[in-house]
mmCIF file with all atom_site columns, C-alpha atoms in Angstrom:
data_model
loop_
_atom_site.group_PDB
_atom_site.id
_atom_site.type_symbol
_atom_site.label_atom_id
_atom_site.label_alt_id
_atom_site.label_comp_id
_atom_site.label_asym_id
_atom_site.label_entity_id
_atom_site.label_seq_id
_atom_site.pdbx_PDB_ins_code
_atom_site.Cartn_x
_atom_site.Cartn_y
_atom_site.Cartn_z
_atom_site.occupancy
_atom_site.B_iso_or_equiv
_atom_site.pdbx_formal_charge
_atom_site.auth_seq_id
_atom_site.auth_comp_id
_atom_site.auth_asym_id
_atom_site.auth_atom_id
_atom_site.pdbx_PDB_model_num
ATOM 1   C CA . UNK A 1 1   ? 123.983 18.631 19.732 1.00 93.00 ? 1   UNK A CA 1
ATOM 2   C CA . UNK A 1 2   ? 120.572 19.512 18.376 1.00 95.00 ? 2   UNK A CA 1
ATOM 3   C CA . UNK A 1 3   ? 118.597 18.153 15.458 1.00 96.00 ? 3   UNK A CA 1
ATOM 4   C CA . UNK A 1 4   ? 116.152 20.612 13.965 1.00 95.00 ? 4   UNK A CA 1
ATOM 5   C CA . UNK A 1 5   ? 113.510 19.027 11.775 1.00 95.00 ? 5   UNK A CA 1
ATOM 6   C CA . UNK A 1 6   ? 111.193 20.853 9.415  1.00 94.00 ? 6   UNK A CA 1
ATOM 7   C CA . UNK A 1 7   ? 108.867 20.308 6.491  1.00 95.00 ? 7   UNK A CA 1
ATOM 8   C CA . UNK A 1 8   ? 105.984 18.216 7.770  1.00 92.00 ? 8   UNK A CA 1
ATOM 9   C CA . UNK A 1 9   ? 102.368 18.935 6.983  1.00 96.00 ? 9   UNK A CA 1
ATOM 10  C CA . UNK A 1 10  ? 99.383  17.812 4.988  1.00 97.00 ? 10  UNK A CA 1
ATOM 11  C CA . UNK A 1 11  ? 99.868  16.382 1.523  1.00 97.00 ? 11  UNK A CA 1
ATOM 12  C CA . UNK A 1 12  ? 97.584  14.630 -0.910 1.00 97.00 ? 12  UNK A CA 1
ATOM 13  C CA . UNK A 1 13  ? 98.317  11.092 -1.936 1.00 97.00 ? 13  UNK A CA 1
ATOM 14  C CA . UNK A 1 14  ? 100.437 11.138 -5.064 1.00 95.00 ? 14  UNK A CA 1
ATOM 15  C CA . UNK A 1 15  ? 101.874 14.551 -4.285 1.00 97.00 ? 15  UNK A CA 1
ATOM 16  C CA . UNK A 1 16  ? 105.254 15.339 -2.790 1.00 97.00 ? 16  UNK A CA 1
ATOM 17  C CA . UNK A 1 17  ? 106.706 16.592 0.457  1.00 97.00 ? 17  UNK A CA 1
ATOM 18  C CA . UNK A 1 18  ? 110.212 17.304 1.678  1.00 97.00 ? 18  UNK A CA 1
ATOM 19  C CA . UNK A 1 19  ? 111.519 16.916 5.205  1.00 97.00 ? 19  UNK A CA 1
ATOM 20  C CA . UNK A 1 20  ? 114.799 18.377 6.370  1.00 96.00 ? 20  UNK A CA 1
ATOM 21  C CA . UNK A 1 21  ? 116.867 17.824 9.469  1.00 96.00 ? 21  UNK A CA 1
ATOM 22  C CA . UNK A 1 22  ? 119.874 19.907 10.395 1.00 96.00 ? 22  UNK A CA 1
ATOM 23  C CA . UNK A 1 23  ? 122.384 18.897 13.026 1.00 96.00 ? 23  UNK A CA 1
ATOM 24  C CA . UNK A 1 24  ? 124.135 21.612 14.980 1.00 94.00 ? 24  UNK A CA 1
ATOM 25  C CA . UNK A 1 25  ? 126.431 21.884 17.966 1.00 94.00 ? 25  UNK A CA 1
ATOM 26  C CA . UNK A 1 26  ? 129.787 20.349 18.748 1.00 90.00 ? 26  UNK A CA 1
ATOM 27  C CA . UNK A 1 27  ? 130.171 17.641 16.107 1.00 92.00 ? 27  UNK A CA 1
ATOM 28  C CA . UNK A 1 28  ? 133.332 15.734 15.314 1.00 92.00 ? 28  UNK A CA 1
ATOM 29  C CA . UNK A 1 29  ? 131.634 13.543 12.733 1.00 92.00 ? 29  UNK A CA 1
ATOM 30  C CA . UNK A 1 30  ? 128.204 12.215 11.826 1.00 93.00 ? 30  UNK A CA 1
ATOM 31  C CA . UNK A 1 31  ? 128.284 8.441  11.618 1.00 94.00 ? 31  UNK A CA 1
ATOM 32  C CA . UNK A 1 32  ? 124.749 8.046  10.309 1.00 95.00 ? 32  UNK A CA 1
ATOM 33  C CA . UNK A 1 33  ? 121.644 10.136 9.870  1.00 96.00 ? 33  UNK A CA 1
ATOM 34  C CA . UNK A 1 34  ? 118.121 9.361  8.874  1.00 96.00 ? 34  UNK A CA 1
ATOM 35  C CA . UNK A 1 35  ? 114.400 9.377  9.400  1.00 97.00 ? 35  UNK A CA 1
ATOM 36  C CA . UNK A 1 36  ? 112.079 7.173  11.391 1.00 98.00 ? 36  UNK A CA 1
ATOM 37  C CA . UNK A 1 37  ? 108.324 7.377  11.689 1.00 98.00 ? 37  UNK A CA 1
ATOM 38  C CA . UNK A 1 38  ? 105.617 6.341  14.086 1.00 98.00 ? 38  UNK A CA 1
ATOM 39  C CA . UNK A 1 39  ? 102.041 5.847  13.010 1.00 95.00 ? 39  UNK A CA 1
ATOM 40  C CA . UNK A 1 40  ? 99.227  5.922  15.568 1.00 89.00 ? 40  UNK A CA 1
ATOM 41  C CA . UNK A 1 41  ? 99.181  2.706  17.563 1.00 93.00 ? 41  UNK A CA 1
ATOM 42  C CA . UNK A 1 42  ? 102.344 1.403  15.945 1.00 95.00 ? 42  UNK A CA 1
ATOM 43  C CA . UNK A 1 43  ? 105.986 1.185  16.856 1.00 97.00 ? 43  UNK A CA 1
ATOM 44  C CA . UNK A 1 44  ? 108.565 3.581  15.501 1.00 97.00 ? 44  UNK A CA 1
ATOM 45  C CA . UNK A 1 45  ? 110.110 2.255  12.313 1.00 97.00 ? 45  UNK A CA 1
ATOM 46  C CA . UNK A 1 46  ? 112.989 3.108  10.041 1.00 98.00 ? 46  UNK A CA 1
ATOM 47  C CA . UNK A 1 47  ? 112.141 5.045  6.901  1.00 98.00 ? 47  UNK A CA 1
ATOM 48  C CA . UNK A 1 48  ? 115.521 5.878  5.412  1.00 98.00 ? 48  UNK A CA 1
ATOM 49  C CA . UNK A 1 49  ? 119.086 6.408  6.570  1.00 96.00 ? 49  UNK A CA 1
ATOM 50  C CA . UNK A 1 50  ? 122.525 7.095  5.211  1.00 93.00 ? 50  UNK A CA 1
ATOM 51  C CA . UNK A 1 51  ? 125.935 6.424  6.696  1.00 93.00 ? 51  UNK A CA 1
ATOM 52  C CA . UNK A 1 52  ? 129.073 8.494  6.529  1.00 90.00 ? 52  UNK A CA 1
ATOM 53  C CA . UNK A 1 53  ? 130.319 6.583  3.484  1.00 91.00 ? 53  UNK A CA 1
ATOM 54  C CA . UNK A 1 54  ? 127.136 7.447  1.620  1.00 88.00 ? 54  UNK A CA 1
ATOM 55  C CA . UNK A 1 55  ? 125.429 4.085  1.936  1.00 94.00 ? 55  UNK A CA 1
ATOM 56  C CA . UNK A 1 56  ? 121.655 4.423  2.061  1.00 96.00 ? 56  UNK A CA 1
ATOM 57  C CA . UNK A 1 57  ? 118.999 2.119  3.437  1.00 97.00 ? 57  UNK A CA 1
ATOM 58  C CA . UNK A 1 58  ? 115.248 2.301  2.944  1.00 98.00 ? 58  UNK A CA 1
ATOM 59  C CA . UNK A 1 59  ? 112.193 0.588  4.332  1.00 98.00 ? 59  UNK A CA 1
ATOM 60  C CA . UNK A 1 60  ? 110.751 -1.691 1.673  1.00 98.00 ? 60  UNK A CA 1
ATOM 61  C CA . UNK A 1 61  ? 107.496 0.233  1.805  1.00 97.00 ? 61  UNK A CA 1
ATOM 62  C CA . UNK A 1 62  ? 109.120 3.482  0.623  1.00 98.00 ? 62  UNK A CA 1
ATOM 63  C CA . UNK A 1 63  ? 111.687 2.206  -1.876 1.00 98.00 ? 63  UNK A CA 1
ATOM 64  C CA . UNK A 1 64  ? 111.273 3.887  -5.223 1.00 97.00 ? 64  UNK A CA 1
ATOM 65  C CA . UNK A 1 65  ? 109.173 6.696  -3.737 1.00 98.00 ? 65  UNK A CA 1
ATOM 66  C CA . UNK A 1 66  ? 111.319 8.316  -1.051 1.00 98.00 ? 66  UNK A CA 1
ATOM 67  C CA . UNK A 1 67  ? 114.883 9.542  -1.414 1.00 98.00 ? 67  UNK A CA 1
ATOM 68  C CA . UNK A 1 68  ? 117.234 10.529 1.368  1.00 97.00 ? 68  UNK A CA 1
ATOM 69  C CA . UNK A 1 69  ? 120.136 12.854 0.701  1.00 95.00 ? 69  UNK A CA 1
ATOM 70  C CA . UNK A 1 70  ? 122.590 15.035 2.545  1.00 91.00 ? 70  UNK A CA 1
ATOM 71  C CA . UNK A 1 71  ? 124.070 18.438 1.880  1.00 86.00 ? 71  UNK A CA 1
ATOM 72  C CA . UNK A 1 72  ? 127.708 19.104 1.079  1.00 78.00 ? 72  UNK A CA 1
ATOM 73  C CA . UNK A 1 73  ? 128.424 20.050 4.667  1.00 80.00 ? 73  UNK A CA 1
ATOM 74  C CA . UNK A 1 74  ? 127.002 16.641 5.643  1.00 81.00 ? 74  UNK A CA 1
ATOM 75  C CA . UNK A 1 75  ? 125.019 18.113 8.515  1.00 91.00 ? 75  UNK A CA 1
ATOM 76  C CA . UNK A 1 76  ? 121.580 18.173 6.902  1.00 94.00 ? 76  UNK A CA 1
ATOM 77  C CA . UNK A 1 77  ? 119.515 15.178 5.896  1.00 95.00 ? 77  UNK A CA 1
ATOM 78  C CA . UNK A 1 78  ? 116.663 15.671 3.470  1.00 96.00 ? 78  UNK A CA 1
ATOM 79  C CA . UNK A 1 79  ? 113.886 13.192 2.834  1.00 98.00 ? 79  UNK A CA 1
ATOM 80  C CA . UNK A 1 80  ? 112.108 13.721 -0.468 1.00 98.00 ? 80  UNK A CA 1
ATOM 81  C CA . UNK A 1 81  ? 108.749 12.009 -0.310 1.00 98.00 ? 81  UNK A CA 1
ATOM 82  C CA . UNK A 1 82  ? 107.223 11.420 -3.731 1.00 98.00 ? 82  UNK A CA 1
ATOM 83  C CA . UNK A 1 83  ? 103.911 9.709  -4.336 1.00 97.00 ? 83  UNK A CA 1
ATOM 84  C CA . UNK A 1 84  ? 103.118 9.416  -0.633 1.00 98.00 ? 84  UNK A CA 1
ATOM 85  C CA . UNK A 1 85  ? 100.322 7.106  0.412  1.00 97.00 ? 85  UNK A CA 1
ATOM 86  C CA . UNK A 1 86  ? 97.878  7.427  3.310  1.00 97.00 ? 86  UNK A CA 1
ATOM 87  C CA . UNK A 1 87  ? 99.788  4.669  5.076  1.00 96.00 ? 87  UNK A CA 1
ATOM 88  C CA . UNK A 1 88  ? 102.825 6.981  5.168  1.00 97.00 ? 88  UNK A CA 1
ATOM 89  C CA . UNK A 1 89  ? 100.975 9.137  7.675  1.00 97.00 ? 89  UNK A CA 1
ATOM 90  C CA . UNK A 1 90  ? 102.718 9.477  10.996 1.00 97.00 ? 90  UNK A CA 1
ATOM 91  C CA . UNK A 1 91  ? 105.113 11.483 13.076 1.00 98.00 ? 91  UNK A CA 1
ATOM 92  C CA . UNK A 1 92  ? 108.526 11.550 11.431 1.00 98.00 ? 92  UNK A CA 1
ATOM 93  C CA . UNK A 1 93  ? 111.612 11.748 13.608 1.00 97.00 ? 93  UNK A CA 1
ATOM 94  C CA . UNK A 1 94  ? 115.109 12.668 12.585 1.00 97.00 ? 94  UNK A CA 1
ATOM 95  C CA . UNK A 1 95  ? 117.873 10.546 14.092 1.00 97.00 ? 95  UNK A CA 1
ATOM 96  C CA . UNK A 1 96  ? 121.629 10.898 14.012 1.00 96.00 ? 96  UNK A CA 1
ATOM 97  C CA . UNK A 1 97  ? 124.546 8.927  15.386 1.00 96.00 ? 97  UNK A CA 1
ATOM 98  C CA . UNK A 1 98  ? 127.156 11.553 16.159 1.00 95.00 ? 98  UNK A CA 1
ATOM 99  C CA . UNK A 1 99  ? 130.683 11.569 17.481 1.00 93.00 ? 99  UNK A CA 1
ATOM 100 C CA . UNK A 1 100 ? 131.347 14.710 19.460 1.00 92.00 ? 100 UNK A CA 1
ATOM 101 C CA . UNK A 1 101 ? 134.972 13.695 19.951 1.00 91.00 ? 101 UNK A CA 1
ATOM 102 C CA . UNK A 1 102 ? 137.172 11.047 18.432 1.00 89.00 ? 102 UNK A CA 1
ATOM 103 C CA . UNK A 1 103 ? 135.906 8.627  21.084 1.00 90.00 ? 103 UNK A CA 1
ATOM 104 C CA . UNK A 1 104 ? 132.467 7.079  21.235 1.00 89.00 ? 104 UNK A CA 1
ATOM 105 C CA . UNK A 1 105 ? 129.194 8.061  19.603 1.00 92.00 ? 105 UNK A CA 1
ATOM 106 C CA . UNK A 1 106 ? 125.763 9.030  20.819 1.00 95.00 ? 106 UNK A CA 1
ATOM 107 C CA . UNK A 1 107 ? 122.295 8.814  19.352 1.00 96.00 ? 107 UNK A CA 1
ATOM 108 C CA . UNK A 1 108 ? 120.261 11.978 19.003 1.00 97.00 ? 108 UNK A CA 1
ATOM 109 C CA . UNK A 1 109 ? 116.626 12.515 18.088 1.00 97.00 ? 109 UNK A CA 1
ATOM 110 C CA . UNK A 1 110 ? 114.965 15.586 16.717 1.00 95.00 ? 110 UNK A CA 1
ATOM 111 C CA . UNK A 1 111 ? 111.484 16.719 17.554 1.00 92.00 ? 111 UNK A CA 1
ATOM 112 C CA . UNK A 1 112 ? 108.867 14.873 15.582 1.00 93.00 ? 112 UNK A CA 1
ATOM 113 C CA . UNK A 1 113 ? 107.174 16.435 12.603 1.00 96.00 ? 113 UNK A CA 1
ATOM 114 C CA . UNK A 1 114 ? 103.693 15.291 11.628 1.00 97.00 ? 114 UNK A CA 1
ATOM 115 C CA . UNK A 1 115 ? 103.065 14.126 8.087  1.00 98.00 ? 115 UNK A CA 1
ATOM 116 C CA . UNK A 1 116 ? 99.469  13.535 7.082  1.00 98.00 ? 116 UNK A CA 1
ATOM 117 C CA . UNK A 1 117 ? 98.703  12.034 3.696  1.00 97.00 ? 117 UNK A CA 1
ATOM 118 C CA . UNK A 1 118 ? 95.126  12.444 2.572  1.00 97.00 ? 118 UNK A CA 1
ATOM 119 C CA . UNK A 1 119 ? 93.501  10.069 0.113  1.00 93.00 ? 119 UNK A CA 1
#
């Protein structure tokens, strides 16, 4: 299984940016998928996730500004970042909990994509 992330870059505060993450490989089902981020000198933290039943969860700091969604095939997670703030700067990582067979599940991480929000 591979997670391919794209869409990072430089954005001005108050602008918008979209991150996408596509899962590929042998996949029986995707239990959950989402985005985490790590700012310099800080621990990795949850940004937004969704589960297979469509339930979403957001960090308090991004509620009302960021929206996570998935495509109809349910293999791509998109993070729409509206009105980003300089404190949203960091490396964003895609994460997915995937069942490759009917038994068990494994966690996968995509390569990080850098998001820089300028003031």
